[in-house]
Amino acid sequence: MNLVVVGAQWGDEGKGKIVDFLAEDSDLIVRFSGGANAGHTIVTSDVTYKLHLVPSGIIYPDKKVVLGTGMVIDPDALFKELATIEEQGIDWKNRIYISDRAHLVLPRYREEDIELDKNRRNPIGTTGRGIGVTYAHKAHRDGIRIGDLYNDKLYASLSEEDRDYLDEFKDKMRDMVIDLVSFMADSKGSRTLFEGAQGVLLDLDVGTYPYVSSGYSQAAGAAMGGGIGPRDLDGVMGVFKAYSTRVGNGPFPSEFQENRDGELENYIRETGREYGVTTGRPRRCGYLDLPALKYACRVNSLDSLVLTHLDVYDEISELKACIAYECDGELVENFPTDINVLEKAVPVTKSFKGWNKCIKDIRNYDELPQEAKDYIKFIEDYTGTPVDIVSIGYNREETILRKDFWK
């Protein structure tokens, strides 16, 4: 069985925790897109792991993980990350595989990335890690793939600067490199989780272009970057927070405004620890954007929604969600393509009564406060998609499961 986990907002939804939670009953975890600009945090009872390139399932000692074809891999960042998790007690050797078709991030790409963003008409707010530049070189057919390291003729054609950098990593990676298509064919019948990066609203094609990432964040990318065909995907779940966040530039219609919402953004940011795992940048925060979430459900064919950070609202007496936008006196109910509309849009909100109760110790959905269940039910009705997992804290065990995904 092949299950896909994607972000249903602008990233940072808590995918890492959910993949980690589901990985306990899986055999294989495949990360199908993105690079070291992504960050996943996993909290067990006594340790916090911060992952950027390595799939979340690595925390379990008996699981195999794959860095897929759709990824762009910075080898220096990868081995630093592996050294860190090894210091934290994770034995990763012989459990990590890398697609030979994945592309490499080179040091000079980082400089290109920063300079490119500085000179854009509309700066994106890139992390400056060379991710977009690597994808651009890939599209220009001028990139360097993992497998090219072991092709003597191709490797000799690289610049001396590039070879000097890559020489350190060739032998280190050699035993990890696989033909992913053959590997996945040999793994047919396994319980496989496909882990996305960023969120669907940052997808190059269906996100808020041009304020997007350079890779694919939607569920279709699991097939493209995971070494299988689309008919082999058995289920797709989208992770979203009880509110919305965004990092960097770009439209954010439901963003909190101090003159309208007071100190709510600061409260949500501090309570929800809304700072980037990779960059430490504070995230912009806003109401849950339901038109955007419904759009994510449609464009990903989501079977299930996964609600995270519900506990952040524990002490809020009244919470709101965005159910439409108002733009130039017009009511807009669908998520628009036009950036100008999104930038001018004012959220139309619906209020919900808060529960004023700590919910972190609840493990059964029926035991949630009625007000929390009312909020969830409205989300389900609005999007037409069931909420099958509710996360009520950072720890692995602070999770309410409403469905057995592996049946």
Short mmCIF file of C-alpha atoms in Angstrom, two decimals:
data_model
loop_
_atom_site.label_atom_id
_atom_site.label_comp_id
_atom_site.label_asym_id
_atom_site.label_seq_id
_atom_site.Cartn_x
_atom_site.Cartn_y
_atom_site.Cartn_z
CA MET A 1 0.00 0.00 0.00
CA ASN A 2 1.25 3.48 -0.93
CA LEU A 3 0.11 6.50 1.12
CA VAL A 4 1.00 10.12 0.40
CA VAL A 5 1.34 12.89 3.00
CA VAL A 6 1.38 16.47 1.67
CA GLY A 7 1.08 19.91 3.19
CA ALA A 8 -2.32 21.47 2.52
CA GLN A 9 -1.27 25.07 3.23
CA TRP A 10 1.96 27.07 2.75
CA GLY A 11 4.19 24.51 4.44
CA ASP A 12 5.14 24.10 8.12
CA GLU A 13 1.88 22.25 8.81
CA GLY A 14 3.44 19.47 10.90
CA LYS A 15 4.01 16.87 8.16
CA GLY A 16 7.15 15.60 9.88
CA LYS A 17 5.30 14.59 13.01
CA ILE A 18 2.50 12.94 11.04
CA VAL A 19 4.89 10.95 8.85
CA ASP A 20 6.76 9.92 11.98
CA PHE A 21 3.49 8.87 13.62
CA LEU A 22 2.36 6.79 10.62
CA ALA A 23 5.84 5.39 9.98
CA GLU A 24 5.58 3.08 12.98
CA ASP A 25 3.36 0.77 10.93
CA SER A 26 5.09 1.32 7.58
CA ASP A 27 8.07 -0.37 5.96
CA LEU A 28 9.51 2.36 3.78
CA ILE A 29 9.40 6.18 3.74
CA VAL A 30 10.15 8.07 0.52
CA ARG A 31 10.70 11.83 0.42
CA PHE A 32 9.70 12.83 -3.10
CA SER A 33 10.59 16.53 -3.43
CA GLY A 34 12.34 19.56 -1.98
CA GLY A 35 15.74 20.16 -0.48
CA ALA A 36 17.47 21.42 2.65
CA ASN A 37 15.21 24.49 2.70
CA ALA A 38 12.50 22.29 4.23
CA GLY A 39 12.43 21.56 7.94
CA HIS A 40 10.58 18.87 9.86
CA THR A 41 10.54 18.71 13.67
CA ILE A 42 9.87 15.44 15.48
CA VAL A 43 9.43 15.32 19.24
CA THR A 44 9.53 12.02 21.10
CA SER A 45 9.22 11.72 24.86
CA ASP A 46 12.71 13.03 25.53
CA VAL A 47 14.37 14.09 22.25
CA THR A 48 13.66 16.70 19.56
CA TYR A 49 14.89 15.89 16.06
CA LYS A 50 15.16 18.58 13.39
CA LEU A 51 15.33 17.11 9.91
CA HIS A 52 15.87 18.93 6.63
CA LEU A 53 16.74 16.34 3.98
CA VAL A 54 16.33 12.99 5.70
CA PRO A 55 12.79 11.52 5.66
CA SER A 56 11.02 11.54 9.01
CA GLY A 57 10.83 7.75 9.33
CA ILE A 58 14.55 7.51 10.07
CA ILE A 59 13.80 7.86 13.80
CA TYR A 60 12.49 4.27 13.85
CA PRO A 61 15.46 1.84 13.92
CA ASP A 62 13.84 -0.75 11.62
CA LYS A 63 12.65 1.56 8.82
CA LYS A 64 14.26 2.29 5.47
CA VAL A 65 14.10 5.78 3.97
CA VAL A 66 14.68 7.15 0.48
CA LEU A 67 15.67 10.57 -0.83
CA GLY A 68 13.68 10.53 -4.05
CA THR A 69 14.16 11.62 -7.63
CA GLY A 70 12.32 14.92 -7.16
CA MET A 71 14.68 16.08 -4.43
CA VAL A 72 17.67 18.41 -4.79
CA ILE A 73 20.40 17.31 -2.42
CA ASP A 74 23.12 19.37 -0.82
CA PRO A 75 25.66 16.67 0.14
CA ASP A 76 27.39 18.82 2.74
CA ALA A 77 24.05 19.56 4.43
CA LEU A 78 23.08 15.88 4.21
CA PHE A 79 26.16 14.55 5.98
CA LYS A 80 26.02 17.26 8.64
CA GLU A 81 22.42 16.25 9.30
CA LEU A 82 23.38 12.57 9.47
CA ALA A 83 26.17 13.40 11.93
CA THR A 84 23.70 15.30 14.11
CA ILE A 85 21.13 12.52 14.29
CA GLU A 86 23.89 9.99 14.90
CA GLU A 87 24.95 12.06 17.92
CA GLN A 88 21.32 11.82 19.05
CA GLY A 89 21.50 8.03 19.01
CA ILE A 90 20.10 7.26 15.54
CA ASP A 91 21.96 4.51 13.65
CA TRP A 92 21.20 5.48 10.03
CA LYS A 93 23.77 3.35 8.23
CA ASN A 94 22.38 0.90 5.65
CA ARG A 95 18.92 2.42 6.02
CA ILE A 96 19.20 5.50 3.79
CA TYR A 97 18.99 5.36 0.01
CA ILE A 98 19.33 8.11 -2.61
CA SER A 99 17.80 8.11 -6.08
CA ASP A 100 20.47 8.27 -8.78
CA ARG A 101 18.22 10.70 -10.65
CA ALA A 102 18.06 13.29 -7.84
CA HIS A 103 19.96 16.51 -8.53
CA LEU A 104 22.87 17.96 -6.58
CA VAL A 105 23.03 21.40 -4.97
CA LEU A 106 26.47 22.99 -5.41
CA PRO A 107 27.99 25.79 -3.29
CA ARG A 108 27.97 28.26 -6.20
CA TYR A 109 24.21 27.77 -6.53
CA ARG A 110 23.70 29.39 -3.12
CA GLU A 111 25.43 32.57 -4.24
CA GLU A 112 23.39 32.55 -7.45
CA ASP A 113 20.22 32.10 -5.40
CA ILE A 114 20.84 35.13 -3.17
CA GLU A 115 21.88 37.33 -6.07
CA LEU A 116 18.92 36.23 -8.20
CA ASP A 117 16.38 37.00 -5.48
CA LYS A 118 18.00 40.37 -4.79
CA ASN A 119 17.50 41.40 -8.42
CA ARG A 120 13.96 40.08 -8.98
CA ARG A 121 11.14 42.46 -9.83
CA ASN A 122 9.22 40.77 -7.00
CA PRO A 123 11.63 39.22 -4.44
CA ILE A 124 10.41 35.82 -3.27
CA GLY A 125 12.12 35.76 0.12
CA THR A 126 14.17 32.66 -0.68
CA THR A 127 16.13 30.83 2.02
CA GLY A 128 19.26 31.34 -0.09
CA ARG A 129 20.20 27.66 -0.02
CA GLY A 130 20.42 27.22 -3.78
CA ILE A 131 17.26 25.14 -4.09
CA GLY A 132 15.53 27.19 -6.78
CA VAL A 133 18.76 27.58 -8.74
CA THR A 134 19.29 23.81 -8.69
CA TYR A 135 15.78 23.22 -10.04
CA ALA A 136 16.44 25.89 -12.70
CA HIS A 137 19.64 24.15 -13.82
CA LYS A 138 17.68 20.90 -13.92
CA ALA A 139 15.04 22.48 -16.18
CA HIS A 140 17.77 24.00 -18.38
CA ARG A 141 19.24 20.49 -18.71
CA ASP A 142 22.47 21.72 -17.19
CA GLY A 143 22.22 20.11 -13.75
CA ILE A 144 24.28 17.41 -12.09
CA ARG A 145 22.53 14.25 -10.90
CA ILE A 146 23.67 11.93 -8.14
CA GLY A 147 24.32 9.19 -10.70
CA ASP A 148 26.59 11.51 -12.70
CA LEU A 149 29.17 11.29 -9.92
CA TYR A 150 29.92 7.73 -11.02
CA ASN A 151 30.04 8.37 -14.78
CA ASP A 152 33.72 9.06 -15.44
CA LYS A 153 33.14 10.92 -18.70
CA LEU A 154 30.42 13.18 -17.26
CA TYR A 155 32.31 13.76 -14.04
CA ALA A 156 35.45 14.77 -15.94
CA SER A 157 33.41 17.39 -17.82
CA LEU A 158 32.60 19.27 -14.60
CA SER A 159 34.61 22.30 -13.57
CA GLU A 160 37.58 21.81 -11.28
CA GLU A 161 35.74 23.81 -8.61
CA ASP A 162 32.75 21.46 -8.71
CA ARG A 163 34.90 18.33 -8.70
CA ASP A 164 36.97 19.59 -5.76
CA TYR A 165 33.75 20.00 -3.78
CA LEU A 166 32.14 16.72 -4.84
CA ASP A 167 35.26 14.55 -4.42
CA GLU A 168 34.66 14.54 -0.66
CA PHE A 169 31.22 12.98 -1.01
CA LYS A 170 31.47 10.53 -3.93
CA ASP A 171 32.64 7.54 -1.92
CA LYS A 172 30.51 8.43 1.11
CA MET A 173 27.34 8.27 -0.98
CA ARG A 174 28.21 5.41 -3.32
CA ASP A 175 26.57 2.62 -1.31
CA MET A 176 23.42 4.70 -0.78
CA VAL A 177 22.72 5.33 -4.47
CA ILE A 178 19.94 3.30 -6.09
CA ASP A 179 17.89 3.05 -9.27
CA LEU A 180 14.68 4.14 -7.54
CA VAL A 181 12.28 2.71 -10.14
CA SER A 182 13.78 -0.78 -9.78
CA PHE A 183 14.00 -0.38 -6.01
CA MET A 184 10.31 0.49 -5.78
CA ALA A 185 9.36 -2.39 -8.07
CA ASP A 186 11.26 -4.74 -5.77
CA SER A 187 9.47 -3.16 -2.78
CA LYS A 188 5.99 -3.68 -4.23
CA GLY A 189 3.63 -4.87 -1.53
CA SER A 190 5.40 -2.92 1.20
CA ARG A 191 3.65 -0.30 3.31
CA THR A 192 5.20 2.85 1.85
CA LEU A 193 4.76 6.45 2.97
CA PHE A 194 5.52 9.21 0.47
CA GLU A 195 6.54 12.41 2.27
CA GLY A 196 6.20 15.80 0.59
CA ALA A 197 7.94 19.08 1.30
CA GLN A 198 6.52 22.59 1.71
CA GLY A 199 2.77 22.78 0.95
CA VAL A 200 0.46 22.72 -2.03
CA LEU A 201 0.09 26.52 -2.00
CA LEU A 202 3.85 26.68 -2.64
CA ASP A 203 3.73 24.23 -5.54
CA LEU A 204 5.33 25.61 -8.71
CA ASP A 205 2.24 24.97 -10.84
CA VAL A 206 -0.77 25.21 -8.52
CA GLY A 207 0.56 27.50 -5.78
CA THR A 208 0.52 31.30 -5.44
CA TYR A 209 2.92 31.84 -8.32
CA PRO A 210 5.46 33.46 -8.44
CA TYR A 211 5.68 33.28 -4.62
CA VAL A 212 6.21 29.54 -4.65
CA SER A 213 8.91 26.91 -4.31
CA SER A 214 10.63 25.50 -7.39
CA GLY A 215 9.60 21.89 -6.93
CA TYR A 216 6.34 20.02 -6.75
CA SER A 217 4.50 20.00 -3.46
CA GLN A 218 1.20 18.51 -4.61
CA ALA A 219 0.31 14.83 -4.31
CA ALA A 220 0.98 14.08 -7.99
CA GLY A 221 4.64 14.69 -7.20
CA ALA A 222 4.72 11.48 -5.15
CA ALA A 223 4.55 9.49 -8.37
CA MET A 224 6.91 11.75 -10.32
CA GLY A 225 9.55 11.90 -7.59
CA GLY A 226 8.90 8.58 -5.89
CA GLY A 227 9.67 6.09 -8.64
CA ILE A 228 6.15 4.76 -9.20
CA GLY A 229 3.18 5.46 -11.47
CA PRO A 230 0.12 7.47 -10.39
CA ARG A 231 -2.18 4.45 -10.39
CA ASP A 232 -0.07 2.92 -7.62
CA LEU A 233 -1.06 5.63 -5.13
CA ASP A 234 -3.65 4.25 -2.70
CA GLY A 235 -4.42 7.24 -0.52
CA VAL A 236 -3.59 10.92 -0.08
CA MET A 237 -3.77 12.90 3.14
CA GLY A 238 -3.26 16.64 3.55
CA VAL A 239 -1.88 18.17 6.74
CA PHE A 240 -3.10 21.59 7.87
CA LYS A 241 -2.97 23.70 11.02
CA ALA A 242 -5.95 25.01 12.98
CA TYR A 243 -4.83 28.42 11.71
CA SER A 244 -2.64 29.45 8.75
CA THR A 245 1.01 30.48 8.49
CA ARG A 246 3.29 31.61 5.73
CA VAL A 247 7.04 32.33 5.51
CA GLY A 248 8.56 34.90 3.16
CA ASN A 249 6.83 37.15 0.69
CA GLY A 250 3.57 36.55 -1.13
CA PRO A 251 -0.17 37.00 -0.67
CA PHE A 252 -1.75 35.85 2.58
CA PRO A 253 -5.42 36.97 2.64
CA SER A 254 -6.24 35.71 6.13
CA GLU A 255 -3.12 37.16 7.79
CA PHE A 256 -3.74 38.72 11.20
CA GLN A 257 -3.66 42.52 11.26
CA GLU A 258 -2.79 44.34 14.47
CA ASN A 259 -5.38 47.08 13.92
CA ARG A 260 -8.09 44.43 13.51
CA ASP A 261 -6.88 41.47 15.56
CA GLY A 262 -4.75 43.07 18.27
CA GLU A 263 -1.98 40.85 19.64
CA LEU A 264 -3.45 37.63 18.24
CA GLU A 265 -0.60 37.07 15.78
CA ASN A 266 2.04 37.34 18.52
CA TYR A 267 0.02 35.03 20.77
CA ILE A 268 -0.36 32.37 18.06
CA ARG A 269 3.28 32.67 17.01
CA GLU A 270 4.63 32.24 20.53
CA THR A 271 2.15 29.58 21.63
CA GLY A 272 2.56 27.60 18.42
CA ARG A 273 6.35 28.17 18.25
CA GLU A 274 5.96 29.52 14.75
CA TYR A 275 9.57 30.00 13.78
CA GLY A 276 11.29 28.30 10.84
CA VAL A 277 13.11 25.05 11.60
CA THR A 278 15.70 25.79 8.91
CA THR A 279 16.02 29.59 9.09
CA GLY A 280 14.57 30.58 12.45
CA ARG A 281 12.49 33.24 10.69
CA PRO A 282 9.20 34.17 12.41
CA ARG A 283 6.22 32.91 10.44
CA ARG A 284 3.37 35.15 9.41
CA CYS A 285 0.15 33.93 11.07
CA GLY A 286 -3.52 34.22 10.22
CA TYR A 287 -6.97 32.68 10.41
CA LEU A 288 -7.53 29.23 8.97
CA ASP A 289 -8.14 29.91 5.25
CA LEU A 290 -10.93 27.53 4.27
CA PRO A 291 -11.22 28.52 0.58
CA ALA A 292 -7.50 27.75 0.26
CA LEU A 293 -7.92 24.47 2.14
CA LYS A 294 -10.83 23.40 -0.06
CA TYR A 295 -8.66 24.21 -3.09
CA ALA A 296 -5.92 22.00 -1.68
CA CYS A 297 -8.41 19.16 -1.18
CA ARG A 298 -9.53 19.42 -4.79
CA VAL A 299 -6.15 19.74 -6.46
CA ASN A 300 -4.69 16.84 -4.46
CA SER A 301 -7.76 14.54 -4.45
CA LEU A 302 -7.37 14.36 -0.67
CA ASP A 303 -8.97 11.34 1.00
CA SER A 304 -8.25 12.63 4.50
CA LEU A 305 -7.29 15.78 6.32
CA VAL A 306 -4.89 15.90 9.24
CA LEU A 307 -5.50 18.77 11.67
CA THR A 308 -2.50 19.91 13.72
CA HIS A 309 -1.87 22.59 16.37
CA LEU A 310 -5.47 22.45 17.60
CA ASP A 311 -4.15 22.86 21.15
CA VAL A 312 -2.81 26.33 20.30
CA TYR A 313 -6.41 27.54 20.59
CA ASP A 314 -6.92 26.05 24.08
CA GLU A 315 -7.06 29.44 25.81
CA ILE A 316 -8.90 31.39 23.10
CA SER A 317 -12.50 32.25 24.03
CA GLU A 318 -13.54 32.91 20.45
CA LEU A 319 -11.77 31.73 17.31
CA LYS A 320 -12.45 32.59 13.70
CA ALA A 321 -11.93 31.00 10.31
CA CYS A 322 -11.88 32.64 6.89
CA ILE A 323 -14.79 31.29 4.80
CA ALA A 324 -14.52 33.67 1.78
CA TYR A 325 -12.82 36.86 0.65
CA GLU A 326 -14.07 40.33 -0.14
CA CYS A 327 -12.26 42.13 -2.95
CA ASP A 328 -13.32 45.50 -4.37
CA GLY A 329 -16.81 44.99 -2.99
CA GLU A 330 -17.15 41.51 -4.57
CA LEU A 331 -17.51 38.27 -2.61
CA VAL A 332 -14.91 35.71 -3.71
CA GLU A 333 -15.59 32.15 -2.53
CA ASN A 334 -13.04 30.14 -4.53
CA PHE A 335 -9.27 30.40 -4.17
CA PRO A 336 -8.21 32.74 -7.01
CA THR A 337 -5.24 32.51 -9.36
CA ASP A 338 -4.82 36.27 -9.62
CA ILE A 339 -2.16 37.48 -7.17
CA ASN A 340 -3.63 40.98 -7.23
CA VAL A 341 -6.96 39.65 -6.02
CA LEU A 342 -5.29 37.68 -3.24
CA GLU A 343 -3.22 40.66 -2.14
CA LYS A 344 -6.27 42.96 -1.94
CA ALA A 345 -8.61 40.36 -0.47
CA VAL A 346 -10.07 40.89 2.99
CA PRO A 347 -11.08 37.75 4.88
CA VAL A 348 -14.76 37.09 5.50
CA THR A 349 -14.81 35.21 8.78
CA LYS A 350 -17.04 32.95 10.83
CA SER A 351 -16.74 32.85 14.61
CA PHE A 352 -16.59 29.75 16.78
CA LYS A 353 -16.83 29.41 20.52
CA GLY A 354 -13.57 28.38 22.18
CA TRP A 355 -13.25 25.47 24.61
CA ASN A 356 -10.98 27.10 27.26
CA LYS A 357 -9.58 23.73 28.26
CA CYS A 358 -6.27 21.92 27.85
CA ILE A 359 -6.74 19.07 25.37
CA LYS A 360 -3.18 17.71 25.17
CA ASP A 361 -3.94 14.60 27.24
CA ILE A 362 -6.99 13.51 25.22
CA ARG A 363 -6.51 10.38 23.08
CA ASN A 364 -10.10 9.63 22.03
CA TYR A 365 -11.91 11.91 19.58
CA ASP A 366 -15.20 11.63 21.47
CA GLU A 367 -13.54 13.11 24.56
CA LEU A 368 -12.66 16.39 22.81
CA PRO A 369 -14.70 19.38 23.99
CA GLN A 370 -17.86 19.85 21.96
CA GLU A 371 -16.63 23.27 20.81
CA ALA A 372 -13.51 21.69 19.30
CA LYS A 373 -15.61 19.02 17.59
CA ASP A 374 -17.92 21.73 16.21
CA TYR A 375 -14.92 23.52 14.69
CA ILE A 376 -13.68 20.29 13.11
CA LYS A 377 -17.14 19.37 11.82
CA PHE A 378 -17.45 22.75 10.10
CA ILE A 379 -14.08 22.22 8.40
CA GLU A 380 -15.16 18.77 7.21
CA ASP A 381 -18.46 20.07 5.84
CA TYR A 382 -16.84 23.06 4.16
CA THR A 383 -14.10 21.06 2.42
CA GLY A 384 -16.07 17.86 1.87
CA THR A 385 -13.13 15.93 3.35
CA PRO A 386 -12.97 14.04 6.68
CA VAL A 387 -10.48 15.03 9.39
CA ASP A 388 -9.04 11.62 10.25
CA ILE A 389 -6.11 12.65 12.47
CA VAL A 390 -6.06 15.42 15.09
CA SER A 391 -2.70 16.48 16.55
CA ILE A 392 -2.90 18.17 19.93
CA GLY A 393 0.78 18.63 20.74
CA TYR A 394 4.32 18.17 19.46
CA ASN A 395 4.96 14.77 21.00
CA ARG A 396 4.32 11.65 18.97
CA GLU A 397 1.76 10.35 21.46
CA GLU A 398 -0.25 13.61 21.45
CA THR A 399 -2.26 12.42 18.48
CA ILE A 400 -5.86 11.30 17.99
CA LEU A 401 -6.33 8.72 15.24
CA ARG A 402 -9.83 8.27 13.80
CA LYS A 403 -9.00 5.85 10.99
CA ASP A 404 -6.63 2.95 10.29
CA PHE A 405 -4.86 4.15 7.15
CA TRP A 406 -3.17 0.83 6.43
CA LYS A 407 -6.38 -1.15 5.94
#
